[in-house]
């Protein structure tokens, strides 16, 4: 599907699906952007299912699959339209639950939460406990703290952690999300800043391999028969590239915001190519929105 002359910008998914038996679908930016699921995306899912295709949602939400599934269902995505959900929280929990997989040669049992109160439930039932920064063994990066709306607001806690050489577990590598048209930083932005001041970070979620292993296991298909779909060049497309999967970029999400495109507008072939070059990631094809 690679086109050396440029990235094909297609009118709909139907042009591709004869070559695939299933899809790994991003959630935010493909199915919704903070509000209800897009009607055209729901229609696309129905056509996929009618064609006998398998579907697994792969989300960088720092939650467990059942929590993401509950949100999807609440936005109008019928469970009959997909086979499974995998979230970055699943990959992090799997690693932190297994001594053989725990990163950094061991973390200790006490973590300091970066994120709203209660958002550390990804570790519920495991042998870890929350602690103040002075007593913590590592940082658990879920998102921004309540009342701290920018990365800069977190600088004192990041500096304190770096001074103690605490490792960070980042459970959402996304730098930002667009919620109903407004950009919001994610845990990945905190992690990037922590690395910049010398902190050690282990990421779970796209584009890292752990979540792709989980998603492919749920699909039960050969990678050559799977199409990964998402709106993030640095996460969805880079992750698919690394996993050896063909990929489809939805240009109406993060890329539209980065290129300041009007709603529904497609980027020029040159702008699309330049954005992909800058990100170091290249999709097999692109759609403006997730339509059949």
PDB file of C-alpha atoms in Angstrom:
ATOM      1  CA  UNK A   1       0.000   0.000   0.000  1.00  0.00           C
ATOM      2  CA  UNK A   2       2.982   2.348   0.174  1.00  0.00           C
ATOM      3  CA  UNK A   3       2.906   5.036  -2.483  1.00  0.00           C
ATOM      4  CA  UNK A   4       6.401   6.431  -3.174  1.00  0.00           C
ATOM      5  CA  UNK A   5       4.850   9.387  -4.972  1.00  0.00           C
ATOM      6  CA  UNK A   6       2.848  10.583  -1.986  1.00  0.00           C
ATOM      7  CA  UNK A   7       0.352   9.564   0.681  1.00  0.00           C
ATOM      8  CA  UNK A   8      -3.009   8.680  -0.897  1.00  0.00           C
ATOM      9  CA  UNK A   9      -5.834  10.821   0.518  1.00  0.00           C
ATOM     10  CA  UNK A  10      -8.887   8.605   0.061  1.00  0.00           C
ATOM     11  CA  UNK A  11     -12.634   9.356   0.137  1.00  0.00           C
ATOM     12  CA  UNK A  12     -13.452   6.500   2.510  1.00  0.00           C
ATOM     13  CA  UNK A  13     -12.358   3.301   4.201  1.00  0.00           C
ATOM     14  CA  UNK A  14     -14.125   1.057   1.679  1.00  0.00           C
ATOM     15  CA  UNK A  15     -11.272   1.572  -0.788  1.00  0.00           C
ATOM     16  CA  UNK A  16      -8.915  -0.328   1.530  1.00  0.00           C
ATOM     17  CA  UNK A  17     -10.733  -3.046   3.419  1.00  0.00           C
ATOM     18  CA  UNK A  18     -10.541  -5.800   0.800  1.00  0.00           C
ATOM     19  CA  UNK A  19      -6.881  -6.085   1.875  1.00  0.00           C
ATOM     20  CA  UNK A  20      -7.567  -6.479   5.620  1.00  0.00           C
ATOM     21  CA  UNK A  21      -9.469  -8.718   7.996  1.00  0.00           C
ATOM     22  CA  UNK A  22      -9.516  -6.313  10.910  1.00  0.00           C
ATOM     23  CA  UNK A  23      -8.661  -2.905  12.310  1.00  0.00           C
ATOM     24  CA  UNK A  24      -6.964  -1.466  15.355  1.00  0.00           C
ATOM     25  CA  UNK A  25      -8.842   1.792  15.906  1.00  0.00           C
ATOM     26  CA  UNK A  26      -7.857   4.825  17.925  1.00  0.00           C
ATOM     27  CA  UNK A  27     -10.694   6.314  19.970  1.00  0.00           C
ATOM     28  CA  UNK A  28     -10.135  10.032  20.565  1.00  0.00           C
ATOM     29  CA  UNK A  29     -10.000  11.914  17.260  1.00  0.00           C
ATOM     30  CA  UNK A  30     -11.404   8.967  15.288  1.00  0.00           C
ATOM     31  CA  UNK A  31     -14.633   8.053  17.078  1.00  0.00           C
ATOM     32  CA  UNK A  32     -15.183  11.281  19.024  1.00  0.00           C
ATOM     33  CA  UNK A  33     -13.453  14.399  20.310  1.00  0.00           C
ATOM     34  CA  UNK A  34     -14.928  14.636  23.763  1.00  0.00           C
ATOM     35  CA  UNK A  35     -18.606  14.650  22.824  1.00  0.00           C
ATOM     36  CA  UNK A  36     -20.868  11.924  21.424  1.00  0.00           C
ATOM     37  CA  UNK A  37     -19.481   9.510  18.846  1.00  0.00           C
ATOM     38  CA  UNK A  38     -19.414  10.909  15.309  1.00  0.00           C
ATOM     39  CA  UNK A  39     -22.372   9.566  13.297  1.00  0.00           C
ATOM     40  CA  UNK A  40     -20.175   8.889  10.265  1.00  0.00           C
ATOM     41  CA  UNK A  41     -17.740   6.911  12.434  1.00  0.00           C
ATOM     42  CA  UNK A  42     -20.573   4.786  13.807  1.00  0.00           C
ATOM     43  CA  UNK A  43     -21.732   4.177  10.250  1.00  0.00           C
ATOM     44  CA  UNK A  44     -18.220   3.118   9.306  1.00  0.00           C
ATOM     45  CA  UNK A  45     -18.129   0.643  12.183  1.00  0.00           C
ATOM     46  CA  UNK A  46     -21.442  -0.852  11.073  1.00  0.00           C
ATOM     47  CA  UNK A  47     -20.094  -1.350   7.563  1.00  0.00           C
ATOM     48  CA  UNK A  48     -16.948  -2.987   8.934  1.00  0.00           C
ATOM     49  CA  UNK A  49     -18.996  -5.422  10.990  1.00  0.00           C
ATOM     50  CA  UNK A  50     -21.331  -6.151   8.092  1.00  0.00           C
ATOM     51  CA  UNK A  51     -18.250  -7.053   6.043  1.00  0.00           C
ATOM     52  CA  UNK A  52     -17.143  -9.504   8.752  1.00  0.00           C
ATOM     53  CA  UNK A  53     -14.141  -7.471   9.913  1.00  0.00           C
ATOM     54  CA  UNK A  54     -12.732  -7.680  13.434  1.00  0.00           C
ATOM     55  CA  UNK A  55     -12.290  -4.442  15.407  1.00  0.00           C
ATOM     56  CA  UNK A  56     -10.198  -3.678  18.481  1.00  0.00           C
ATOM     57  CA  UNK A  57     -10.076  -0.190  19.969  1.00  0.00           C
ATOM     58  CA  UNK A  58      -6.624   0.852  21.171  1.00  0.00           C
ATOM     59  CA  UNK A  59      -6.600   3.889  23.434  1.00  0.00           C
ATOM     60  CA  UNK A  60      -3.906   5.849  25.223  1.00  0.00           C
ATOM     61  CA  UNK A  61      -6.372   6.541  28.016  1.00  0.00           C
ATOM     62  CA  UNK A  62      -4.559   5.812  31.309  1.00  0.00           C
ATOM     63  CA  UNK A  63      -7.376   3.512  32.315  1.00  0.00           C
ATOM     64  CA  UNK A  64      -8.278  -0.161  32.095  1.00  0.00           C
ATOM     65  CA  UNK A  65     -10.167  -1.595  29.147  1.00  0.00           C
ATOM     66  CA  UNK A  66     -13.508  -1.922  30.944  1.00  0.00           C
ATOM     67  CA  UNK A  67     -13.419   1.770  31.875  1.00  0.00           C
ATOM     68  CA  UNK A  68     -12.718   2.865  28.300  1.00  0.00           C
ATOM     69  CA  UNK A  69     -15.435   0.519  27.080  1.00  0.00           C
ATOM     70  CA  UNK A  70     -17.927   2.080  29.468  1.00  0.00           C
ATOM     71  CA  UNK A  71     -17.104   5.552  28.112  1.00  0.00           C
ATOM     72  CA  UNK A  72     -17.403   4.330  24.509  1.00  0.00           C
ATOM     73  CA  UNK A  73     -20.762   2.753  25.182  1.00  0.00           C
ATOM     74  CA  UNK A  74     -21.936   5.953  26.867  1.00  0.00           C
ATOM     75  CA  UNK A  75     -21.054   7.879  23.727  1.00  0.00           C
ATOM     76  CA  UNK A  76     -23.251   5.637  21.597  1.00  0.00           C
ATOM     77  CA  UNK A  77     -20.790   2.954  20.458  1.00  0.00           C
ATOM     78  CA  UNK A  78     -22.724  -0.318  20.639  1.00  0.00           C
ATOM     79  CA  UNK A  79     -20.613  -3.208  22.040  1.00  0.00           C
ATOM     80  CA  UNK A  80     -21.754  -5.289  19.055  1.00  0.00           C
ATOM     81  CA  UNK A  81     -19.663  -3.004  16.822  1.00  0.00           C
ATOM     82  CA  UNK A  82     -16.288  -4.111  18.216  1.00  0.00           C
ATOM     83  CA  UNK A  83     -14.532  -7.173  19.592  1.00  0.00           C
ATOM     84  CA  UNK A  84     -12.371  -5.739  22.367  1.00  0.00           C
ATOM     85  CA  UNK A  85     -10.782  -2.659  23.905  1.00  0.00           C
ATOM     86  CA  UNK A  86      -7.139  -2.272  24.931  1.00  0.00           C
ATOM     87  CA  UNK A  87      -5.885   0.764  26.854  1.00  0.00           C
ATOM     88  CA  UNK A  88      -2.460   1.966  27.890  1.00  0.00           C
ATOM     89  CA  UNK A  89      -3.481   1.294  31.474  1.00  0.00           C
ATOM     90  CA  UNK A  90      -3.747  -2.410  30.638  1.00  0.00           C
ATOM     91  CA  UNK A  91      -0.142  -2.489  29.440  1.00  0.00           C
ATOM     92  CA  UNK A  92       1.108  -0.583  32.488  1.00  0.00           C
ATOM     93  CA  UNK A  93      -0.814  -2.778  34.908  1.00  0.00           C
ATOM     94  CA  UNK A  94       0.448  -5.964  33.239  1.00  0.00           C
ATOM     95  CA  UNK A  95       4.042  -4.786  33.619  1.00  0.00           C
ATOM     96  CA  UNK A  96       3.724  -3.524  37.188  1.00  0.00           C
ATOM     97  CA  UNK A  97       1.976  -6.724  38.271  1.00  0.00           C
ATOM     98  CA  UNK A  98       4.800  -8.995  37.096  1.00  0.00           C
ATOM     99  CA  UNK A  99       8.198  -8.779  38.830  1.00  0.00           C
ATOM    100  CA  UNK A 100       9.832  -9.971  35.609  1.00  0.00           C
ATOM    101  CA  UNK A 101       8.362  -7.022  33.688  1.00  0.00           C
ATOM    102  CA  UNK A 102       8.721  -4.219  36.242  1.00  0.00           C
ATOM    103  CA  UNK A 103      10.993  -1.586  34.623  1.00  0.00           C
ATOM    104  CA  UNK A 104      14.164   0.018  35.959  1.00  0.00           C
ATOM    105  CA  UNK A 105      15.123  -3.202  37.714  1.00  0.00           C
ATOM    106  CA  UNK A 106      12.437  -2.575  40.338  1.00  0.00           C
ATOM    107  CA  UNK A 107      10.392   0.413  41.448  1.00  0.00           C
ATOM    108  CA  UNK A 108       9.667   0.052  45.136  1.00  0.00           C
ATOM    109  CA  UNK A 109       6.139   0.013  46.485  1.00  0.00           C
ATOM    110  CA  UNK A 110       5.344   3.720  46.961  1.00  0.00           C
ATOM    111  CA  UNK A 111       4.294   6.036  44.159  1.00  0.00           C
ATOM    112  CA  UNK A 112       3.450   9.704  43.901  1.00  0.00           C
ATOM    113  CA  UNK A 113       0.422  10.280  41.706  1.00  0.00           C
ATOM    114  CA  UNK A 114       0.485  12.838  38.903  1.00  0.00           C
ATOM    115  CA  UNK A 115      -3.200  13.126  38.102  1.00  0.00           C
ATOM    116  CA  UNK A 116      -6.584  13.796  39.684  1.00  0.00           C
ATOM    117  CA  UNK A 117      -7.449  12.023  42.937  1.00  0.00           C
ATOM    118  CA  UNK A 118      -8.660   8.487  42.278  1.00  0.00           C
ATOM    119  CA  UNK A 119      -7.031   8.237  38.853  1.00  0.00           C
ATOM    120  CA  UNK A 120      -4.498   5.743  40.221  1.00  0.00           C
ATOM    121  CA  UNK A 121      -7.107   2.953  40.146  1.00  0.00           C
ATOM    122  CA  UNK A 122      -5.060   1.346  37.365  1.00  0.00           C
ATOM    123  CA  UNK A 123      -3.041  -0.108  40.268  1.00  0.00           C
ATOM    124  CA  UNK A 124      -6.011  -1.243  42.388  1.00  0.00           C
ATOM    125  CA  UNK A 125      -5.335  -4.634  43.942  1.00  0.00           C
ATOM    126  CA  UNK A 126      -1.588  -4.520  43.309  1.00  0.00           C
ATOM    127  CA  UNK A 127       1.040  -4.166  46.023  1.00  0.00           C
ATOM    128  CA  UNK A 128       1.597  -0.417  45.671  1.00  0.00           C
ATOM    129  CA  UNK A 129       0.600   2.540  47.841  1.00  0.00           C
ATOM    130  CA  UNK A 130       0.360   6.290  47.271  1.00  0.00           C
ATOM    131  CA  UNK A 131       2.883   8.520  49.047  1.00  0.00           C
ATOM    132  CA  UNK A 132       4.066  12.113  49.288  1.00  0.00           C
ATOM    133  CA  UNK A 133       6.891  13.063  46.978  1.00  0.00           C
ATOM    134  CA  UNK A 134       9.431  12.983  49.832  1.00  0.00           C
ATOM    135  CA  UNK A 135       8.619   9.322  50.536  1.00  0.00           C
ATOM    136  CA  UNK A 136       7.764   8.023  47.058  1.00  0.00           C
ATOM    137  CA  UNK A 137       9.827   5.492  45.133  1.00  0.00           C
ATOM    138  CA  UNK A 138       8.487   6.502  41.712  1.00  0.00           C
ATOM    139  CA  UNK A 139       6.089   8.830  39.904  1.00  0.00           C
ATOM    140  CA  UNK A 140       2.866   7.470  38.405  1.00  0.00           C
ATOM    141  CA  UNK A 141       2.022   9.724  35.455  1.00  0.00           C
ATOM    142  CA  UNK A 142      -1.711   9.597  34.745  1.00  0.00           C
ATOM    143  CA  UNK A 143      -2.387  13.235  33.835  1.00  0.00           C
ATOM    144  CA  UNK A 144      -2.402  16.750  35.219  1.00  0.00           C
ATOM    145  CA  UNK A 145      -3.211  17.304  38.890  1.00  0.00           C
ATOM    146  CA  UNK A 146      -6.471  18.984  39.808  1.00  0.00           C
ATOM    147  CA  UNK A 147      -5.924  22.729  39.993  1.00  0.00           C
ATOM    148  CA  UNK A 148      -2.720  22.554  37.924  1.00  0.00           C
ATOM    149  CA  UNK A 149      -3.718  23.207  34.332  1.00  0.00           C
ATOM    150  CA  UNK A 150      -0.312  23.481  32.671  1.00  0.00           C
ATOM    151  CA  UNK A 151       2.961  21.580  32.595  1.00  0.00           C
ATOM    152  CA  UNK A 152       4.618  24.622  34.166  1.00  0.00           C
ATOM    153  CA  UNK A 153       2.324  24.324  37.191  1.00  0.00           C
ATOM    154  CA  UNK A 154       3.903  20.901  37.857  1.00  0.00           C
ATOM    155  CA  UNK A 155       7.502  22.135  37.714  1.00  0.00           C
ATOM    156  CA  UNK A 156       8.108  22.122  41.504  1.00  0.00           C
ATOM    157  CA  UNK A 157       7.013  18.501  41.882  1.00  0.00           C
ATOM    158  CA  UNK A 158       8.993  17.408  38.816  1.00  0.00           C
ATOM    159  CA  UNK A 159      12.102  19.154  40.109  1.00  0.00           C
ATOM    160  CA  UNK A 160      11.676  17.549  43.525  1.00  0.00           C
ATOM    161  CA  UNK A 161      11.333  14.120  41.917  1.00  0.00           C
ATOM    162  CA  UNK A 162      14.351  14.674  39.666  1.00  0.00           C
ATOM    163  CA  UNK A 163      16.437  15.718  42.666  1.00  0.00           C
ATOM    164  CA  UNK A 164      15.679  12.298  44.180  1.00  0.00           C
ATOM    165  CA  UNK A 165      16.205  10.512  40.832  1.00  0.00           C
ATOM    166  CA  UNK A 166      12.742   8.978  40.955  1.00  0.00           C
ATOM    167  CA  UNK A 167      11.727   7.074  37.806  1.00  0.00           C
ATOM    168  CA  UNK A 168       8.378   7.894  36.191  1.00  0.00           C
ATOM    169  CA  UNK A 169       5.831   5.445  34.848  1.00  0.00           C
ATOM    170  CA  UNK A 170       3.892   7.361  32.188  1.00  0.00           C
ATOM    171  CA  UNK A 171       0.539   5.726  31.472  1.00  0.00           C
ATOM    172  CA  UNK A 172      -0.484   8.115  28.690  1.00  0.00           C
ATOM    173  CA  UNK A 173       2.264   9.074  26.201  1.00  0.00           C
ATOM    174  CA  UNK A 174       0.013  11.609  24.444  1.00  0.00           C
ATOM    175  CA  UNK A 175       1.331  15.152  24.632  1.00  0.00           C
ATOM    176  CA  UNK A 176      -2.099  16.713  24.244  1.00  0.00           C
ATOM    177  CA  UNK A 177      -5.711  16.000  23.496  1.00  0.00           C
ATOM    178  CA  UNK A 178      -8.284  18.226  21.807  1.00  0.00           C
ATOM    179  CA  UNK A 179     -11.455  18.202  23.906  1.00  0.00           C
ATOM    180  CA  UNK A 180     -14.376  19.862  22.129  1.00  0.00           C
ATOM    181  CA  UNK A 181     -11.969  22.089  20.226  1.00  0.00           C
ATOM    182  CA  UNK A 182      -9.723  23.022  23.173  1.00  0.00           C
ATOM    183  CA  UNK A 183      -6.181  21.675  23.601  1.00  0.00           C
ATOM    184  CA  UNK A 184      -5.379  20.024  26.928  1.00  0.00           C
ATOM    185  CA  UNK A 185      -1.943  18.677  27.921  1.00  0.00           C
ATOM    186  CA  UNK A 186      -1.679  15.003  28.844  1.00  0.00           C
ATOM    187  CA  UNK A 187       0.691  12.935  30.970  1.00  0.00           C
ATOM    188  CA  UNK A 188       3.071  12.629  28.029  1.00  0.00           C
ATOM    189  CA  UNK A 189       3.748  16.362  28.236  1.00  0.00           C
ATOM    190  CA  UNK A 190       4.733  15.993  31.901  1.00  0.00           C
ATOM    191  CA  UNK A 191       6.948  13.042  31.010  1.00  0.00           C
ATOM    192  CA  UNK A 192       8.643  14.988  28.215  1.00  0.00           C
ATOM    193  CA  UNK A 193       9.413  17.807  30.616  1.00  0.00           C
ATOM    194  CA  UNK A 194      10.688  15.319  33.203  1.00  0.00           C
ATOM    195  CA  UNK A 195      13.060  13.789  30.664  1.00  0.00           C
ATOM    196  CA  UNK A 196      14.240  17.279  29.707  1.00  0.00           C
ATOM    197  CA  UNK A 197      15.391  17.909  33.296  1.00  0.00           C
ATOM    198  CA  UNK A 198      17.117  14.521  33.501  1.00  0.00           C
ATOM    199  CA  UNK A 199      14.311  12.290  34.736  1.00  0.00           C
ATOM    200  CA  UNK A 200      13.961   8.634  33.755  1.00  0.00           C
ATOM    201  CA  UNK A 201      10.655   7.672  32.108  1.00  0.00           C
ATOM    202  CA  UNK A 202       9.088   4.385  31.018  1.00  0.00           C
ATOM    203  CA  UNK A 203       6.086   4.849  28.751  1.00  0.00           C
ATOM    204  CA  UNK A 204       3.089   2.554  28.296  1.00  0.00           C
ATOM    205  CA  UNK A 205       0.743   3.129  25.377  1.00  0.00           C
ATOM    206  CA  UNK A 206       1.090   4.052  21.735  1.00  0.00           C
ATOM    207  CA  UNK A 207       3.628   4.149  20.054  1.00  0.00           C
ATOM    208  CA  UNK A 208       5.307   1.610  22.363  1.00  0.00           C
ATOM    209  CA  UNK A 209       5.113  -2.134  21.651  1.00  0.00           C
ATOM    210  CA  UNK A 210       3.352  -3.394  24.789  1.00  0.00           C
ATOM    211  CA  UNK A 211      -0.118  -2.213  23.775  1.00  0.00           C
ATOM    212  CA  UNK A 212       0.260  -3.483  20.206  1.00  0.00           C
ATOM    213  CA  UNK A 213       1.076  -6.944  21.539  1.00  0.00           C
ATOM    214  CA  UNK A 214      -2.125  -6.849  23.582  1.00  0.00           C
ATOM    215  CA  UNK A 215      -4.234  -5.512  20.699  1.00  0.00           C
ATOM    216  CA  UNK A 216      -2.947  -8.054  18.180  1.00  0.00           C
ATOM    217  CA  UNK A 217      -3.601 -10.852  20.673  1.00  0.00           C
ATOM    218  CA  UNK A 218      -7.207  -9.676  20.977  1.00  0.00           C
ATOM    219  CA  UNK A 219      -7.610  -9.501  17.193  1.00  0.00           C
ATOM    220  CA  UNK A 220      -6.145 -12.943  16.558  1.00  0.00           C
ATOM    221  CA  UNK A 221      -5.041 -11.932  13.060  1.00  0.00           C
ATOM    222  CA  UNK A 222      -1.742 -11.895  11.201  1.00  0.00           C
ATOM    223  CA  UNK A 223      -0.263  -8.366  11.291  1.00  0.00           C
ATOM    224  CA  UNK A 224      -0.294  -8.252   7.481  1.00  0.00           C
ATOM    225  CA  UNK A 225      -4.109  -8.468   7.609  1.00  0.00           C
ATOM    226  CA  UNK A 226      -4.535  -5.613  10.121  1.00  0.00           C
ATOM    227  CA  UNK A 227      -4.991  -1.891   9.427  1.00  0.00           C
ATOM    228  CA  UNK A 228      -4.234   0.551  12.255  1.00  0.00           C
ATOM    229  CA  UNK A 229      -6.282   3.769  12.194  1.00  0.00           C
ATOM    230  CA  UNK A 230      -5.607   6.949  14.165  1.00  0.00           C
ATOM    231  CA  UNK A 231      -5.124  10.701  14.096  1.00  0.00           C
ATOM    232  CA  UNK A 232      -1.767  10.920  15.899  1.00  0.00           C
ATOM    233  CA  UNK A 233       1.362  10.809  13.768  1.00  0.00           C
ATOM    234  CA  UNK A 234       3.670  10.415  16.752  1.00  0.00           C
ATOM    235  CA  UNK A 235       1.504   7.785  18.456  1.00  0.00           C
ATOM    236  CA  UNK A 236      -0.920   5.930  16.156  1.00  0.00           C
ATOM    237  CA  UNK A 237       1.116   6.058  12.964  1.00  0.00           C
ATOM    238  CA  UNK A 238       4.583   5.791  14.515  1.00  0.00           C
ATOM    239  CA  UNK A 239       3.358   2.883  16.626  1.00  0.00           C
ATOM    240  CA  UNK A 240       1.886   1.096  13.625  1.00  0.00           C
ATOM    241  CA  UNK A 241       5.116   1.654  11.678  1.00  0.00           C
ATOM    242  CA  UNK A 242       7.151   0.137  14.512  1.00  0.00           C
ATOM    243  CA  UNK A 243       4.755  -2.806  14.843  1.00  0.00           C
ATOM    244  CA  UNK A 244       4.934  -3.559  11.107  1.00  0.00           C
ATOM    245  CA  UNK A 245       1.290  -2.646  10.498  1.00  0.00           C
ATOM    246  CA  UNK A 246      -0.233  -0.745   7.613  1.00  0.00           C
ATOM    247  CA  UNK A 247      -1.844   2.440   8.864  1.00  0.00           C
ATOM    248  CA  UNK A 248      -4.465   5.024   8.015  1.00  0.00           C
ATOM    249  CA  UNK A 249      -4.153   8.609   9.228  1.00  0.00           C
ATOM    250  CA  UNK A 250      -7.327  10.544  10.048  1.00  0.00           C
ATOM    251  CA  UNK A 251      -6.333  14.102   9.153  1.00  0.00           C
ATOM    252  CA  UNK A 252      -9.346  15.780  10.787  1.00  0.00           C
ATOM    253  CA  UNK A 253      -8.036  15.282  14.344  1.00  0.00           C
ATOM    254  CA  UNK A 254      -4.698  16.382  15.761  1.00  0.00           C
ATOM    255  CA  UNK A 255      -3.242  17.137  12.331  1.00  0.00           C
ATOM    256  CA  UNK A 256      -6.110  19.475  11.446  1.00  0.00           C
ATOM    257  CA  UNK A 257      -5.440  21.435  14.608  1.00  0.00           C
ATOM    258  CA  UNK A 258      -1.681  21.518  13.997  1.00  0.00           C
ATOM    259  CA  UNK A 259      -2.169  22.712  10.404  1.00  0.00           C
ATOM    260  CA  UNK A 260      -5.043  25.040  11.339  1.00  0.00           C
ATOM    261  CA  UNK A 261      -7.419  23.370   8.882  1.00  0.00           C
ATOM    262  CA  UNK A 262     -11.093  24.288   8.794  1.00  0.00           C
ATOM    263  CA  UNK A 263     -13.492  21.500   9.904  1.00  0.00           C
ATOM    264  CA  UNK A 264     -13.749  18.910   7.148  1.00  0.00           C
ATOM    265  CA  UNK A 265     -10.921  20.426   5.120  1.00  0.00           C
ATOM    266  CA  UNK A 266      -8.188  18.171   3.775  1.00  0.00           C
ATOM    267  CA  UNK A 267      -4.512  19.104   3.963  1.00  0.00           C
ATOM    268  CA  UNK A 268      -2.613  19.643   0.762  1.00  0.00           C
ATOM    269  CA  UNK A 269      -0.429  16.765  -0.399  1.00  0.00           C
ATOM    270  CA  UNK A 270       2.637  18.882   0.368  1.00  0.00           C
ATOM    271  CA  UNK A 271       1.471  19.822   3.881  1.00  0.00           C
ATOM    272  CA  UNK A 272       0.601  16.213   4.651  1.00  0.00           C
ATOM    273  CA  UNK A 273       3.959  14.971   3.432  1.00  0.00           C
ATOM    274  CA  UNK A 274       5.843  17.629   5.396  1.00  0.00           C
ATOM    275  CA  UNK A 275       3.929  16.846   8.601  1.00  0.00           C
ATOM    276  CA  UNK A 276       4.762  13.169   8.234  1.00  0.00           C
ATOM    277  CA  UNK A 277       8.414  13.905   7.555  1.00  0.00           C
ATOM    278  CA  UNK A 278       8.587  16.139  10.633  1.00  0.00           C
ATOM    279  CA  UNK A 279       7.021  13.426  12.796  1.00  0.00           C
ATOM    280  CA  UNK A 280       9.186  10.661  11.368  1.00  0.00           C
ATOM    281  CA  UNK A 281       6.088   8.576  10.706  1.00  0.00           C
ATOM    282  CA  UNK A 282       4.323   7.718   7.462  1.00  0.00           C
ATOM    283  CA  UNK A 283       0.841   6.266   7.015  1.00  0.00           C
ATOM    284  CA  UNK A 284      -0.106   3.994   4.160  1.00  0.00           C
ATOM    285  CA  UNK A 285      -3.028   6.299   3.324  1.00  0.00           C
ATOM    286  CA  UNK A 286      -5.154   9.060   4.835  1.00  0.00           C
ATOM    287  CA  UNK A 287      -8.802  10.040   5.276  1.00  0.00           C
ATOM    288  CA  UNK A 288     -10.168  13.392   6.377  1.00  0.00           C
ATOM    289  CA  UNK A 289     -12.654  11.680   8.710  1.00  0.00           C
ATOM    290  CA  UNK A 290     -13.415   8.054   9.585  1.00  0.00           C
ATOM    291  CA  UNK A 291     -16.060   7.358   6.934  1.00  0.00           C
ATOM    292  CA  UNK A 292     -16.867   4.313   4.837  1.00  0.00           C
TER     293      UNK A 292
END
